[in-house]
PDB file of C-alpha atoms and ligand atoms in Angstrom:
ATOM      1  CA  LEU A   1     107.288 105.864 107.591  1.00 87.00           C
ATOM      2  CA  ARG A   2     105.387 104.311 110.502  1.00 93.00           C
ATOM      3  CA  VAL A   3     103.967 107.336 112.277  1.00 97.00           C
ATOM      4  CA  HIS A   4     102.542 107.214 115.788  1.00 98.00           C
ATOM      5  CA  ILE A   5     100.591 110.173 117.083  1.00 98.00           C
ATOM      6  CA  VAL A   6      99.911 110.880 120.721  1.00 98.00           C
ATOM      7  CA  LYS A   7      97.561 113.472 122.114  1.00 98.00           C
ATOM      8  CA  ILE A   8      98.264 114.530 125.666  1.00 98.00           C
ATOM      9  CA  GLY A   9      95.050 115.889 127.109  1.00 97.00           C
ATOM     10  CA  GLY A  10      95.240 119.408 128.457  1.00 96.00           C
ATOM     11  CA  SER A  11      93.769 118.223 131.756  1.00 94.00           C
ATOM     12  CA  VAL A  12      96.511 115.604 132.095  1.00 96.00           C
ATOM     13  CA  ILE A  13      99.282 118.185 132.181  1.00 96.00           C
ATOM     14  CA  SER A  14      97.394 121.115 133.674  1.00 94.00           C
ATOM     15  CA  ASP A  15      94.505 121.720 135.998  1.00 85.00           C
ATOM     16  CA  LYS A  16      91.404 122.774 134.079  1.00 79.00           C
ATOM     17  CA  THR A  17      89.901 124.238 137.247  1.00 81.00           C
ATOM     18  CA  ARG A  18      93.017 126.272 138.088  1.00 87.00           C
ATOM     19  CA  PRO A  19      94.262 128.730 135.478  1.00 95.00           C
ATOM     20  CA  PHE A  20      97.849 128.529 134.258  1.00 96.00           C
ATOM     21  CA  SER A  21      99.034 125.696 136.445  1.00 95.00           C
ATOM     22  CA  ILE A  22     101.122 122.887 134.989  1.00 97.00           C
ATOM     23  CA  ASP A  23     101.311 119.444 136.547  1.00 96.00           C
ATOM     24  CA  TYR A  24     105.040 119.009 136.038  1.00 97.00           C
ATOM     25  CA  SER A  25     105.217 115.676 137.813  1.00 97.00           C
ATOM     26  CA  THR A  26     102.728 114.078 135.408  1.00 97.00           C
ATOM     27  CA  LEU A  27     104.204 115.867 132.402  1.00 98.00           C
ATOM     28  CA  GLU A  28     107.672 114.551 133.265  1.00 98.00           C
ATOM     29  CA  LYS A  29     106.412 110.988 133.694  1.00 98.00           C
ATOM     30  CA  VAL A  30     104.598 111.075 130.356  1.00 98.00           C
ATOM     31  CA  ALA A  31     107.668 112.611 128.680  1.00 98.00           C
ATOM     32  CA  CYS A  32     109.833 109.763 130.033  1.00 98.00           C
ATOM     33  CA  ALA A  33     107.342 107.187 128.776  1.00 98.00           C
ATOM     34  CA  LEU A  34     107.384 108.756 125.309  1.00 98.00           C
ATOM     35  CA  ASN A  35     111.170 108.814 125.318  1.00 97.00           C
ATOM     36  CA  ARG A  36     111.228 105.104 126.185  1.00 97.00           C
ATOM     37  CA  CYS A  37     108.941 104.408 123.209  1.00 96.00           C
ATOM     38  CA  ILE A  38     111.313 106.281 120.914  1.00 96.00           C
ATOM     39  CA  LYS A  39     114.349 104.456 122.340  1.00 95.00           C
ATOM     40  CA  LYS A  40     112.616 101.094 121.860  1.00 94.00           C
ATOM     41  CA  ARG A  41     111.811 102.119 118.281  1.00 93.00           C
ATOM     42  CA  CYS A  42     108.117 101.258 118.625  1.00 92.00           C
ATOM     43  CA  ALA A  43     107.590 103.732 115.816  1.00 86.00           C
ATOM     44  CA  ASP A  44     109.736 105.335 113.134  1.00 89.00           C
ATOM     45  CA  ALA A  45     108.270 108.676 113.958  1.00 96.00           C
ATOM     46  CA  LEU A  46     106.286 110.292 116.709  1.00 98.00           C
ATOM     47  CA  VAL A  47     104.060 113.346 116.581  1.00 98.00           C
ATOM     48  CA  ILE A  48     102.880 114.865 119.855  1.00 98.00           C
ATOM     49  CA  VAL A  49      99.820 117.073 120.211  1.00 98.00           C
ATOM     50  CA  HIS A  50      98.682 118.575 123.495  1.00 98.00           C
ATOM     51  CA  GLY A  51      95.484 120.233 124.620  1.00 97.00           C
ATOM     52  CA  GLY A  52      94.646 123.562 126.163  1.00 96.00           C
ATOM     53  CA  GLY A  53      93.743 122.621 129.738  1.00 92.00           C
ATOM     54  CA  GLY A  54      93.922 125.465 132.229  1.00 94.00           C
ATOM     55  CA  PHE A  55      95.543 127.683 129.586  1.00 97.00           C
ATOM     56  CA  GLY A  56      93.521 127.813 126.350  1.00 96.00           C
ATOM     57  CA  HIS A  57      90.209 126.648 127.796  1.00 94.00           C
ATOM     58  CA  TYR A  58      90.394 129.111 130.639  1.00 95.00           C
ATOM     59  CA  VAL A  59      91.128 132.083 128.369  1.00 96.00           C
ATOM     60  CA  VAL A  60      88.448 131.210 125.815  1.00 96.00           C
ATOM     61  CA  ASP A  61      85.966 130.750 128.659  1.00 94.00           C
ATOM     62  CA  GLU A  62      86.894 134.130 130.105  1.00 95.00           C
ATOM     63  CA  PHE A  63      86.395 135.925 126.792  1.00 97.00           C
ATOM     64  CA  GLY A  64      83.303 133.864 126.001  1.00 96.00           C
ATOM     65  CA  SER A  65      84.631 132.990 122.526  1.00 96.00           C
ATOM     66  CA  VAL A  66      87.740 133.324 120.448  1.00 97.00           C
ATOM     67  CA  ASN A  67      86.115 135.594 117.941  1.00 94.00           C
ATOM     68  CA  SER A  68      87.701 138.939 118.731  1.00 97.00           C
ATOM     69  CA  VAL A  69      91.236 140.076 118.013  1.00 98.00           C
ATOM     70  CA  GLU A  70      91.942 140.331 121.736  1.00 98.00           C
ATOM     71  CA  ALA A  71      90.615 136.855 122.551  1.00 98.00           C
ATOM     72  CA  PHE A  72      92.437 135.345 119.582  1.00 98.00           C
ATOM     73  CA  LEU A  73      95.766 136.935 120.478  1.00 98.00           C
ATOM     74  CA  ARG A  74      95.486 136.070 124.159  1.00 98.00           C
ATOM     75  CA  THR A  75      94.637 132.444 123.363  1.00 98.00           C
ATOM     76  CA  VAL A  76      97.563 132.156 120.953  1.00 98.00           C
ATOM     77  CA  GLU A  77      99.805 133.734 123.565  1.00 98.00           C
ATOM     78  CA  VAL A  78      98.948 131.412 126.460  1.00 98.00           C
ATOM     79  CA  MET A  79      98.938 128.305 124.283  1.00 98.00           C
ATOM     80  CA  ARG A  80     102.386 129.166 122.995  1.00 98.00           C
ATOM     81  CA  GLU A  81     103.514 129.542 126.578  1.00 98.00           C
ATOM     82  CA  LEU A  82     102.150 126.093 127.485  1.00 98.00           C
ATOM     83  CA  ASN A  83     103.725 124.580 124.348  1.00 98.00           C
ATOM     84  CA  ALA A  84     107.112 126.055 125.238  1.00 98.00           C
ATOM     85  CA  LYS A  85     106.917 124.450 128.704  1.00 98.00           C
ATOM     86  CA  VAL A  86     105.842 121.084 127.304  1.00 98.00           C
ATOM     87  CA  VAL A  87     108.667 121.156 124.741  1.00 98.00           C
ATOM     88  CA  GLU A  88     111.169 122.114 127.436  1.00 98.00           C
ATOM     89  CA  VAL A  89     110.235 119.124 129.598  1.00 98.00           C
ATOM     90  CA  LEU A  90     110.300 116.768 126.598  1.00 98.00           C
ATOM     91  CA  ARG A  91     113.776 118.054 125.656  1.00 98.00           C
ATOM     92  CA  LEU A  92     115.009 117.563 129.229  1.00 98.00           C
ATOM     93  CA  LYS A  93     113.823 113.960 129.086  1.00 98.00           C
ATOM     94  CA  GLY A  94     115.664 113.339 125.816  1.00 97.00           C
ATOM     95  CA  VAL A  95     112.931 113.773 123.194  1.00 98.00           C
ATOM     96  CA  LYS A  96     114.005 115.690 120.067  1.00 98.00           C
ATOM     97  CA  ALA A  97     110.911 117.842 120.418  1.00 98.00           C
ATOM     98  CA  LEU A  98     110.222 120.736 118.076  1.00 98.00           C
ATOM     99  CA  GLY A  99     107.339 123.014 119.012  1.00 98.00           C
ATOM    100  CA  ILE A 100     105.197 123.899 115.999  1.00 98.00           C
ATOM    101  CA  ASP A 101     102.660 126.681 116.391  1.00 98.00           C
ATOM    102  CA  THR A 102      99.372 125.269 115.214  1.00 98.00           C
ATOM    103  CA  HIS A 103      98.040 128.693 114.152  1.00 98.00           C
ATOM    104  CA  ALA A 104     101.021 128.984 111.774  1.00 98.00           C
ATOM    105  CA  VAL A 105     100.486 125.649 109.999  1.00 98.00           C
ATOM    106  CA  ALA A 106      96.713 125.233 110.187  1.00 98.00           C
ATOM    107  CA  GLU A 107      93.671 127.159 109.010  1.00 98.00           C
ATOM    108  CA  PHE A 108      89.968 126.648 108.648  1.00 98.00           C
ATOM    109  CA  ARG A 109      88.115 127.060 105.363  1.00 98.00           C
ATOM    110  CA  GLY A 110      84.589 127.074 106.688  1.00 97.00           C
ATOM    111  CA  SER A 111      84.153 123.836 108.568  1.00 94.00           C
ATOM    112  CA  SER A 112      87.165 122.107 107.066  1.00 96.00           C
ATOM    113  CA  LEU A 113      90.507 122.223 108.820  1.00 97.00           C
ATOM    114  CA  ARG A 114      93.630 122.371 106.649  1.00 98.00           C
ATOM    115  CA  ILE A 115      97.066 121.527 107.995  1.00 98.00           C
ATOM    116  CA  ASP A 116     100.398 121.954 106.255  1.00 98.00           C
ATOM    117  CA  VAL A 117     101.062 118.245 106.481  1.00 98.00           C
ATOM    118  CA  ASP A 118     104.124 118.412 104.188  1.00 97.00           C
ATOM    119  CA  LYS A 119     105.876 120.533 106.769  1.00 97.00           C
ATOM    120  CA  VAL A 120     105.044 118.057 109.523  1.00 98.00           C
ATOM    121  CA  ARG A 121     106.083 115.102 107.348  1.00 97.00           C
ATOM    122  CA  THR A 122     109.426 116.688 106.451  1.00 97.00           C
ATOM    123  CA  VAL A 123     110.187 117.448 110.069  1.00 97.00           C
ATOM    124  CA  ILE A 124     109.540 113.855 111.159  1.00 97.00           C
ATOM    125  CA  GLU A 125     111.576 112.504 108.242  1.00 97.00           C
ATOM    126  CA  MET A 126     114.446 114.576 109.592  1.00 97.00           C
ATOM    127  CA  GLY A 127     114.234 112.773 112.919  1.00 97.00           C
ATOM    128  CA  LEU A 128     112.468 115.460 114.932  1.00 98.00           C
ATOM    129  CA  VAL A 129     109.358 115.063 117.061  1.00 98.00           C
ATOM    130  CA  PRO A 130     106.885 117.838 116.239  1.00 98.00           C
ATOM    131  CA  VAL A 131     104.785 119.089 119.130  1.00 98.00           C
ATOM    132  CA  LEU A 132     101.565 120.792 118.036  1.00 98.00           C
ATOM    133  CA  TYR A 133      98.647 121.827 120.210  1.00 98.00           C
ATOM    134  CA  GLY A 134      95.015 122.857 120.304  1.00 98.00           C
ATOM    135  CA  ASP A 135      94.989 126.507 119.305  1.00 98.00           C
ATOM    136  CA  ALA A 136      93.045 129.433 117.935  1.00 98.00           C
ATOM    137  CA  VAL A 137      93.387 129.569 114.159  1.00 98.00           C
ATOM    138  CA  VAL A 138      92.172 131.786 111.342  1.00 98.00           C
ATOM    139  CA  ASP A 139      89.291 130.856 109.063  1.00 98.00           C
ATOM    140  CA  ILE A 140      90.582 132.196 105.759  1.00 98.00           C
ATOM    141  CA  GLU A 141      87.197 131.904 104.056  1.00 98.00           C
ATOM    142  CA  GLU A 142      85.048 133.469 106.741  1.00 97.00           C
ATOM    143  CA  LYS A 143      87.795 135.813 107.954  1.00 98.00           C
ATOM    144  CA  SER A 144      87.085 134.813 111.518  1.00 98.00           C
ATOM    145  CA  PHE A 145      88.870 133.067 114.375  1.00 98.00           C
ATOM    146  CA  LYS A 146      88.088 129.525 115.497  1.00 98.00           C
ATOM    147  CA  ILE A 147      89.418 126.895 117.834  1.00 98.00           C
ATOM    148  CA  ALA A 148      91.167 123.882 116.379  1.00 98.00           C
ATOM    149  CA  SER A 149      91.254 121.489 119.319  1.00 97.00           C
ATOM    150  CA  GLY A 150      94.133 119.131 119.890  1.00 98.00           C
ATOM    151  CA  ASP A 151      91.699 116.366 118.959  1.00 97.00           C
ATOM    152  CA  ASP A 152      90.874 118.013 115.609  1.00 97.00           C
ATOM    153  CA  ILE A 153      94.588 118.305 114.864  1.00 98.00           C
ATOM    154  CA  CYS A 154      95.296 114.691 115.871  1.00 98.00           C
ATOM    155  CA  TRP A 155      92.545 113.066 113.879  1.00 98.00           C
ATOM    156  CA  GLU A 156      93.379 115.149 110.809  1.00 98.00           C
ATOM    157  CA  LEU A 157      97.121 114.498 111.023  1.00 98.00           C
ATOM    158  CA  ALA A 158      96.577 110.788 111.702  1.00 98.00           C
ATOM    159  CA  TYR A 159      94.300 110.622 108.659  1.00 98.00           C
ATOM    160  CA  LEU A 160      96.662 112.554 106.364  1.00 97.00           C
ATOM    161  CA  LEU A 161      99.805 110.743 107.524  1.00 97.00           C
ATOM    162  CA  LYS A 162      98.021 107.361 107.571  1.00 98.00           C
ATOM    163  CA  ALA A 163      99.285 106.932 111.093  1.00 98.00           C
ATOM    164  CA  GLU A 164      99.908 103.442 112.364  1.00 97.00           C
ATOM    165  CA  ARG A 165      98.694 104.426 115.810  1.00 98.00           C
ATOM    166  CA  LEU A 166      96.815 107.280 117.418  1.00 98.00           C
ATOM    167  CA  VAL A 167      96.801 107.326 121.209  1.00 98.00           C
ATOM    168  CA  PHE A 168      94.754 109.737 123.296  1.00 98.00           C
ATOM    169  CA  VAL A 169      96.114 110.129 126.802  1.00 98.00           C
ATOM    170  CA  THR A 170      93.303 111.449 128.983  1.00 96.00           C
ATOM    171  CA  ARG A 171      92.349 112.103 132.618  1.00 93.00           C
ATOM    172  CA  VAL A 172      90.084 109.070 132.522  1.00 94.00           C
ATOM    173  CA  PRO A 173      91.355 105.523 131.857  1.00 96.00           C
ATOM    174  CA  GLY A 174      89.286 104.984 128.705  1.00 95.00           C
ATOM    175  CA  VAL A 175      85.768 105.212 127.304  1.00 93.00           C
ATOM    176  CA  PHE A 176      83.169 104.338 129.942  1.00 90.00           C
ATOM    177  CA  VAL A 177      80.268 102.135 128.899  1.00 88.00           C
ATOM    178  CA  GLY A 178      77.924 100.710 131.548  1.00 84.00           C
ATOM    179  CA  GLY A 179      80.108 102.082 134.373  1.00 86.00           C
ATOM    180  CA  ARG A 180      83.343 100.463 133.250  1.00 91.00           C
ATOM    181  CA  VAL A 181      86.096 101.045 130.718  1.00 94.00           C
ATOM    182  CA  ALA A 182      85.153  99.408 127.423  1.00 94.00           C
ATOM    183  CA  LYS A 183      87.853  97.230 125.837  1.00 97.00           C
ATOM    184  CA  VAL A 184      86.617  98.102 122.371  1.00 97.00           C
ATOM    185  CA  PHE A 185      84.408 100.960 121.251  1.00 96.00           C
ATOM    186  CA  SER A 186      82.928 101.104 117.766  1.00 96.00           C
ATOM    187  CA  LEU A 187      82.217 104.547 116.353  1.00 96.00           C
ATOM    188  CA  SER A 188      79.492 103.268 114.062  1.00 94.00           C
ATOM    189  CA  ARG A 189      77.786 101.118 116.720  1.00 93.00           C
ATOM    190  CA  ASP A 190      78.418 102.540 120.190  1.00 92.00           C
ATOM    191  CA  LEU A 191      78.393 106.343 119.892  1.00 88.00           C
ATOM    192  CA  ARG A 192      74.671 106.600 120.679  1.00 82.00           C
ATOM    193  CA  THR A 193      75.027 104.851 124.026  1.00 77.00           C
ATOM    194  CA  LEU A 194      77.928 106.871 125.332  1.00 77.00           C
ATOM    195  CA  GLU A 195      77.865 108.273 128.864  1.00 63.00           C
ATOM    196  CA  ASP A 196      79.891 111.421 129.049  1.00 59.00           C
ATOM    197  CA  ILE A 197      81.806 111.857 132.255  1.00 57.00           C
ATOM    198  CA  GLY A 198      83.649 115.136 132.048  1.00 55.00           C
ATOM    199  CA  VAL A 199      86.636 116.057 134.164  1.00 55.00           C
ATOM    200  CA  GLY A 200      85.050 119.312 135.315  1.00 57.00           C
ATOM    201  CA  GLY A 201      86.498 122.776 135.008  1.00 65.00           C
ATOM    202  CA  HIS A 202      86.807 124.813 131.855  1.00 66.00           C
ATOM    203  CA  ASP A 203      86.225 122.940 128.610  1.00 71.00           C
ATOM    204  CA  VAL A 204      85.174 124.760 125.475  1.00 70.00           C
ATOM    205  CA  THR A 205      85.649 121.929 122.992  1.00 71.00           C
ATOM    206  CA  GLY A 206      83.471 119.142 124.432  1.00 69.00           C
ATOM    207  CA  GLY A 207      84.382 115.905 126.238  1.00 82.00           C
ATOM    208  CA  MET A 208      84.835 112.276 125.233  1.00 88.00           C
ATOM    209  CA  ARG A 209      81.856 112.196 122.889  1.00 88.00           C
ATOM    210  CA  ALA A 210      83.173 115.121 120.834  1.00 90.00           C
ATOM    211  CA  LYS A 211      86.612 113.503 120.775  1.00 93.00           C
ATOM    212  CA  LEU A 212      85.187 110.288 119.327  1.00 95.00           C
ATOM    213  CA  LEU A 213      82.766 111.937 116.910  1.00 93.00           C
ATOM    214  CA  LYS A 214      85.661 113.675 115.190  1.00 95.00           C
ATOM    215  CA  GLY A 215      87.091 110.310 114.207  1.00 97.00           C
ATOM    216  CA  VAL A 216      84.089 109.306 112.123  1.00 96.00           C
ATOM    217  CA  GLY A 217      85.214 108.995 108.485  1.00 96.00           C
ATOM    218  CA  LYS A 218      88.888 109.304 109.393  1.00 97.00           C
ATOM    219  CA  ILE A 219      89.441 106.182 111.465  1.00 98.00           C
ATOM    220  CA  LYS A 220      89.517 103.894 108.404  1.00 97.00           C
ATOM    221  CA  SER A 221      92.857 105.378 107.341  1.00 97.00           C
ATOM    222  CA  ILE A 222      94.441 104.937 110.762  1.00 98.00           C
ATOM    223  CA  GLY A 223      96.027 101.702 112.000  1.00 97.00           C
ATOM    224  CA  ALA A 224      94.920 101.525 115.632  1.00 98.00           C
ATOM    225  CA  VAL A 225      93.331 104.108 117.907  1.00 98.00           C
ATOM    226  CA  TYR A 226      93.452 103.893 121.708  1.00 98.00           C
ATOM    227  CA  ILE A 227      92.111 106.018 124.526  1.00 97.00           C
ATOM    228  CA  VAL A 228      94.041 105.514 127.750  1.00 98.00           C
ATOM    229  CA  GLY A 229      94.732 107.123 131.112  1.00 97.00           C
ATOM    230  CA  PHE A 230      97.949 108.909 132.002  1.00 97.00           C
ATOM    231  CA  ASP A 231      99.704 106.089 133.873  1.00 98.00           C
ATOM    232  CA  PRO A 232     103.104 106.147 132.109  1.00 98.00           C
ATOM    233  CA  ARG A 233     103.258 102.351 131.901  1.00 98.00           C
ATOM    234  CA  ILE A 234      99.910 102.247 130.124  1.00 98.00           C
ATOM    235  CA  VAL A 235     100.929 105.078 127.792  1.00 98.00           C
ATOM    236  CA  GLU A 236     104.015 103.097 126.806  1.00 97.00           C
ATOM    237  CA  GLN A 237     101.977  99.940 126.275  1.00 98.00           C
ATOM    238  CA  ALA A 238      99.434 101.796 124.131  1.00 98.00           C
ATOM    239  CA  LEU A 239     102.151 103.147 121.867  1.00 97.00           C
ATOM    240  CA  CYS A 240     104.179  99.941 121.637  1.00 96.00           C
ATOM    241  CA  LEU A 241     101.893  96.927 122.109  1.00 94.00           C
ATOM    242  CA  GLU A 242      98.439  96.923 123.627  1.00 95.00           C
ATOM    243  CA  PRO A 243      97.371  98.657 126.836  1.00 97.00           C
ATOM    244  CA  GLU A 244      96.301  96.545 129.821  1.00 97.00           C
ATOM    245  CA  VAL A 245      93.633  99.126 130.601  1.00 97.00           C
ATOM    246  CA  GLY A 246      92.113 101.409 127.991  1.00 98.00           C
ATOM    247  CA  THR A 247      89.786 101.447 125.027  1.00 97.00           C
ATOM    248  CA  ARG A 248      90.577 100.478 121.465  1.00 98.00           C
ATOM    249  CA  VAL A 249      88.446 102.606 119.142  1.00 98.00           C
ATOM    250  CA  VAL A 250      87.365 100.934 115.911  1.00 98.00           C
ATOM    251  CA  GLU A 251      85.225 101.909 112.950  1.00 96.00           C
TER     252      GLU A 251
HETATM  253  C1  IPE B   1      91.800 123.272 123.203  1.00 77.34           C
HETATM  254  O1  IPE B   1      92.382 122.082 122.819  1.00 77.34           O
HETATM  255  C2  IPE B   1      92.553 124.454 122.693  1.00 77.34           C
HETATM  256  C3  IPE B   1      92.033 125.760 123.150  1.00 77.34           C
HETATM  257  C4  IPE B   1      91.082 125.939 124.004  1.00 77.34           C
HETATM  258  C5  IPE B   1      92.668 126.915 122.568  1.00 77.34           C
HETATM  259  P1  IPE B   1      91.778 120.702 123.368  1.00 77.34           P
HETATM  260  O2  IPE B   1      90.291 120.737 123.341  1.00 77.34           O
HETATM  261  O3  IPE B   1      92.451 119.619 122.630  1.00 77.34           O
HETATM  262  O4  IPE B   1      92.275 120.739 124.885  1.00 77.34           O
HETATM  263  P2  IPE B   1      92.017 119.683 126.064  1.00 77.34           P
HETATM  264  O5  IPE B   1      92.866 118.491 125.797  1.00 77.34           O
HETATM  265  O6  IPE B   1      90.552 119.350 126.097  1.00 77.34           O
HETATM  266  O7  IPE B   1      92.462 120.445 127.281  1.00 77.34           O
END
């Protein structure tokens, strides 16, 4: 099964500076682009993961951490709400989207994140498009609560499913090096020189640098990794061929 994974950044579909607001116009455009990719059969299977944006990040910021029962439950609650909205829009645009609660299929054991990948694999084999998200999850060793970001989930799933493609759709058009979007970015060579330009607002899981760092050691098992902006045409290109603008991330 040729699996393509796409992460839709939380700040693409919501406003990180404004709590609980969804950018429906952008979400709809991205959903249409993803539906076109499915129709064109660019991939046998698609997995979608979205971030927390003005939902999860805002709540975790407000509580200061996720490490209390109240903070954990509130985070899970708002992220589920965002996921339901994302799934609804995807369904309206024709995607056979199935929301999967990350906290139900993932757990930490200390620093390592475990995901019930068999469940995800079965669902995609049945022709559905699972939609997971960055979430608060339980650490079953430490008996604590932690955040598994959408990026953590993506890299891990892409690694476990040996994804053919992993595409990060972000607020920025790619990885900036020397003031412009780099065509290619090597994790082993270029990470030291990275300028981090955040999108502002609430972010409790780190910016571009953190996103890239998480790929170290996993990228070898993944076909191609791209970081692109949210222009629907570019998103489609990144999933199906090669994006005109954007960064290819290599080992
Ligand atoms: C964050 O996920 C999830 C929570 C804060 C609960 P991400 O870190 O992937 O979210 P974005 O894409 O940066 O918004």
